[in-house]
Amino acid sequence: MNAIPDQRNGRDFIQSIERGFAVLLAFDADLPTPTLAELAKRTGLSRPAVRRILLTLQKLGYVSSRGPRWSLTPRVLTIGQHYAATHGIVEVARPHLMRVAERTGESSSLAQLDGTDVVYVARVHVRRVLSLNVDVGTRLPVHATSMGRVLAAYAEATTVDRILDAGLPRFTEWTVTDPIEFRDRLHDVRRAGYAIVDSELEDGFLSAAVPVRDATGDVVAALAYSTARGRHSIEDLERTVVPVLLEVAADIGRDLAALPERSRRLRVDARDGFF
C-alpha cells in the first residue's frame, strides 16, 4: 500500500474537523471530566474555540456537561462500533482469539498499525494477578511491542522511516532505542516469521506476535499473546505458543479470504498525526 502523504497544509484539509477530534481525544483516564480551561491547555486551542467545539459536540450528543466540567457520552462508543462493523477482520478474529486464550491460558489480541502506534482492534482478556491493562482502542508504541515489531517488519520502508523519525523512547532498561538495532530486529522478524519482546514496554512482561495476512498475502494485522515473565520463558513461547499463533493466524487469513470483497477493508488510515 502506498504511503499517504501528510496533507495538513493542502486545501482539502479541514482544520475544524482536526480540532474537533483533538478535543474528543483530550478526554482520557487521567482527565475524564475536564474543564474548558483544562481542555484548552491540553489541546493548545483557545478557550473560545474549545467552547464552540464542546457546544457542537454536545448538540450532536457526544459530550455532556455538569457545572464547569465536561464528559464523554456513551454515543462516542458508536464510532468504534462502526469501525468493527465495516472491518471484517474484527468479527472474523474474535472466535480465533478465544481459541488462543483457551489453548494458552493467557490473553490474546489483534492489532493494526496506525501511524507510529499499534492499536488494539480486538482482545480476549484472561484475568491474572499480573497482566497488562489494555483494552480495544489502546495505543502502544511500535518499537517496544511484539505486535509493533511484526507490523513494522512487513511495512513499507517509508513507514519504518516515520516510526524512527518519531523517536524510540525508553520504557525500561531493555527497550531497544537504537535505530540500527531496531532495523536489525525487524530483519530478524522477517526471517523468523514472528516476534518476541521481553520487558521492553513494561518490566516483567513477555509477548509474542505473528503476522495475519489477507487473501493477497499482505500483512493486515498482528496476532499477539502476552504473559508475565515468571509464568513463562522465551523458550516456552518459542516452543509452545508461537506454533499456536502461527496456526491461528493462518486460520484467520483463510476466513478473511472467504469474506465478500466489500468486507475485506482491513487497514487503518495510517496518516501520521491525523488527529
XYZ file of C-alpha atoms in Angstrom:
275
model
C 0.000 0.000 0.000
C 1.368 3.402 -0.946
C 2.165 5.785 1.887
C -0.388 8.568 2.299
C 1.328 11.961 2.379
C 0.592 14.468 5.105
C -1.797 16.980 3.525
C -2.419 19.252 6.505
C -1.361 22.272 4.508
C -3.442 21.326 1.470
C -6.725 22.957 0.535
C -8.583 19.690 1.157
C -7.603 19.608 4.837
C -10.420 20.783 7.133
C -8.825 22.154 10.275
C -12.090 22.407 12.198
C -12.523 18.629 11.999
C -8.964 18.148 13.242
C -9.703 20.428 16.184
C -12.918 18.599 16.981
C -11.094 15.289 17.180
C -8.330 16.901 19.236
C -10.911 17.881 21.854
C -12.542 14.434 21.839
C -9.187 12.713 22.248
C -8.207 15.008 25.118
C -10.593 13.060 27.365
C -8.808 10.086 28.933
C -8.322 8.201 32.196
C -6.126 10.983 33.563
C -8.610 13.684 32.595
C -12.096 12.096 32.426
C -14.097 15.221 33.338
C -12.036 18.235 32.289
C -12.981 21.864 32.456
C -12.911 24.086 29.402
C -9.622 25.573 30.604
C -8.063 22.129 31.013
C -9.122 21.126 27.515
C -7.718 24.340 26.086
C -4.401 23.704 27.811
C -4.210 20.079 26.691
C -5.147 20.748 23.057
C -3.343 24.056 22.632
C -6.536 25.653 21.335
C -8.040 28.907 22.546
C -10.843 28.799 25.100
C -13.390 30.296 22.679
C -12.508 27.640 20.078
C -12.805 24.820 22.619
C -16.124 26.224 23.842
C -17.587 26.238 20.314
C -16.380 22.692 19.706
C -17.825 21.447 23.008
C -21.200 23.053 22.350
C -21.283 21.483 18.886
C -20.339 18.062 20.248
C -22.962 18.480 22.963
C -25.685 19.156 20.385
C -24.534 16.072 18.481
C -24.747 14.005 21.664
C -21.060 13.153 22.098
C -20.354 15.167 25.268
C -22.331 16.406 28.247
C -21.660 18.952 30.963
C -22.267 19.237 34.676
C -21.304 22.600 36.046
C -17.889 23.582 34.685
C -16.902 20.005 33.847
C -17.416 18.051 30.655
C -17.556 14.322 29.985
C -17.956 11.972 27.039
C -21.291 10.247 26.497
C -21.858 6.594 25.540
C -22.557 7.764 21.996
C -18.799 8.012 21.456
C -18.728 4.204 21.549
C -20.646 4.089 18.274
C -17.544 5.330 16.447
C -15.679 2.196 17.457
C -18.725 0.063 16.695
C -18.842 1.436 13.164
C -15.185 0.545 12.728
C -15.817 -3.036 13.822
C -18.915 -3.298 11.627
C -17.086 -2.170 8.491
C -13.845 -4.098 9.023
C -14.424 -7.814 8.568
C -11.202 -8.762 10.302
C -12.544 -7.822 13.735
C -15.563 -10.116 13.533
C -13.551 -12.895 11.904
C -10.816 -12.764 14.534
C -12.933 -12.940 17.700
C -13.509 -16.721 17.843
C -9.885 -17.323 16.922
C -8.696 -15.107 19.773
C -10.828 -17.237 22.076
C -9.014 -20.315 20.777
C -5.632 -18.787 21.584
C -6.772 -17.863 25.095
C -8.219 -21.336 25.712
C -5.144 -23.171 24.426
C -2.560 -20.992 26.163
C -4.388 -19.757 29.261
C -3.298 -16.186 28.547
C -4.746 -13.067 26.923
C -4.717 -12.750 23.144
C -5.039 -9.686 20.944
C -5.303 -8.446 17.394
C -3.683 -5.141 16.490
C -3.176 -2.948 13.448
C -0.756 -0.190 12.580
C -1.944 3.415 12.839
C 0.760 5.956 12.120
C 3.589 5.266 14.542
C 1.431 3.308 17.011
C -0.194 -0.089 17.161
C -3.878 -0.093 18.057
C -5.743 -2.983 19.672
C -8.771 -3.765 17.489
C -9.827 -6.989 19.246
C -8.834 -8.657 22.509
C -9.735 -11.607 24.723
C -8.588 -10.917 28.260
C -7.694 -13.656 30.734
C -7.738 -12.419 34.318
C -4.417 -12.810 36.072
C -2.786 -11.338 39.167
C -0.156 -9.831 36.870
C -1.440 -8.675 33.489
C -1.209 -5.659 31.223
C -4.211 -3.347 31.499
C -5.126 -2.850 27.844
C -8.444 -2.801 26.004
C -9.691 -2.370 22.464
C -8.593 1.055 21.259
C -5.446 1.125 23.390
C -2.467 2.548 21.513
C 1.060 1.319 22.184
C 4.439 2.227 20.672
C 5.554 0.158 17.709
C 9.173 -0.287 18.726
C 8.577 -1.746 22.212
C 5.875 -4.313 21.409
C 5.874 -7.642 19.609
C 2.815 -6.588 17.609
C 4.547 -3.415 16.526
C 7.679 -5.290 15.516
C 5.658 -7.648 13.324
C 3.691 -4.876 11.656
C 6.782 -2.724 11.093
C 8.760 -5.679 9.759
C 6.333 -6.120 6.884
C 5.538 -2.431 6.357
C 6.918 -0.227 3.610
C 10.304 1.389 4.153
C 8.720 4.847 4.372
C 6.545 3.659 7.257
C 9.589 2.412 9.159
C 11.320 5.728 8.471
C 8.383 7.612 10.010
C 8.487 5.384 13.079
C 12.187 6.097 13.519
C 11.699 9.823 12.895
C 9.145 9.886 15.720
C 11.808 8.545 18.085
C 12.274 5.346 20.066
C 11.666 6.335 23.696
C 12.932 4.140 26.507
C 10.371 2.477 28.792
C 12.632 0.002 30.597
C 16.332 -0.748 30.619
C 15.652 -3.394 27.947
C 13.884 -1.167 25.418
C 15.540 -1.035 22.005
C 16.180 2.650 21.332
C 18.919 2.500 18.700
C 17.583 2.826 15.116
C 20.168 0.435 13.675
C 19.382 -2.207 16.277
C 15.657 -1.702 15.683
C 16.093 -2.321 11.954
C 18.103 -5.443 12.785
C 15.232 -6.678 14.951
C 12.813 -6.155 12.067
C 15.089 -8.211 9.846
C 15.040 -10.967 12.476
C 11.228 -10.892 12.496
C 11.014 -11.274 8.727
C 13.470 -14.149 8.852
C 11.755 -15.980 11.741
C 8.162 -15.122 10.901
C 7.345 -13.967 14.433
C 8.451 -11.537 17.154
C 9.068 -11.992 20.867
C 9.604 -8.983 23.107
C 10.833 -9.318 26.688
C 10.329 -6.498 29.209
C 10.755 -3.669 26.683
C 7.445 -1.920 27.320
C 6.948 -2.955 30.931
C 9.436 -4.849 33.037
C 8.446 -8.443 33.690
C 6.138 -8.976 30.721
C 6.699 -11.163 27.670
C 4.784 -11.030 24.417
C 4.819 -12.891 21.130
C 3.194 -11.912 17.847
C 2.803 -13.237 14.320
C 1.524 -11.640 11.102
C -2.025 -12.068 9.835
C -2.276 -11.959 6.048
C -5.191 -11.238 3.757
C -6.152 -13.047 0.569
C -3.387 -11.274 -1.382
C -0.678 -12.152 1.129
C -0.373 -8.648 2.567
C 0.098 -8.351 6.331
C -3.003 -6.589 7.650
C -2.740 -7.243 11.394
C -0.705 -8.879 14.128
C -1.960 -11.668 16.369
C -0.380 -11.469 19.815
C -0.108 -13.229 23.159
C 1.126 -11.728 26.417
C 2.182 -13.180 29.756
C 4.178 -12.414 32.876
C 7.887 -13.297 32.838
C 7.501 -15.518 35.895
C 4.903 -17.745 34.243
C 6.765 -18.446 31.017
C 10.194 -18.080 29.434
C 11.186 -17.083 25.913
C 11.909 -20.743 25.243
C 8.373 -21.653 26.346
C 6.929 -19.135 23.919
C 9.048 -20.361 21.027
C 8.235 -23.999 21.720
C 4.549 -23.927 22.643
C 2.976 -20.527 21.964
C 4.378 -19.386 18.617
C 3.166 -22.563 16.832
C -0.351 -21.900 18.149
C -0.227 -18.280 16.990
C 1.010 -19.255 13.531
C -1.732 -21.862 13.193
C -4.477 -19.491 14.316
C -3.172 -16.606 12.173
C -3.326 -18.879 9.132
C -6.921 -19.783 10.020
C -7.839 -16.102 10.317
C -6.285 -15.499 6.913
C -8.329 -18.299 5.358
C -11.523 -16.932 6.892
C -10.681 -13.466 5.599
C -10.218 -14.853 2.106
C -13.733 -16.304 2.300
C -15.332 -12.931 3.080
C -17.180 -10.959 0.396
C -14.889 -8.441 -1.289
C -16.561 -5.447 0.343
C -15.827 -6.856 3.809
C -12.080 -7.044 3.279
C -11.390 -3.405 4.068
C -8.886 -4.073 6.761
C -6.433 -1.248 7.042
C -6.493 1.655 9.444
C -5.793 5.025 7.796
C -2.136 5.493 8.694
C -1.760 9.215 8.194
C 0.794 10.421 10.703
C -0.710 12.678 13.334
C -4.144 12.635 11.659
C -5.744 13.856 14.857
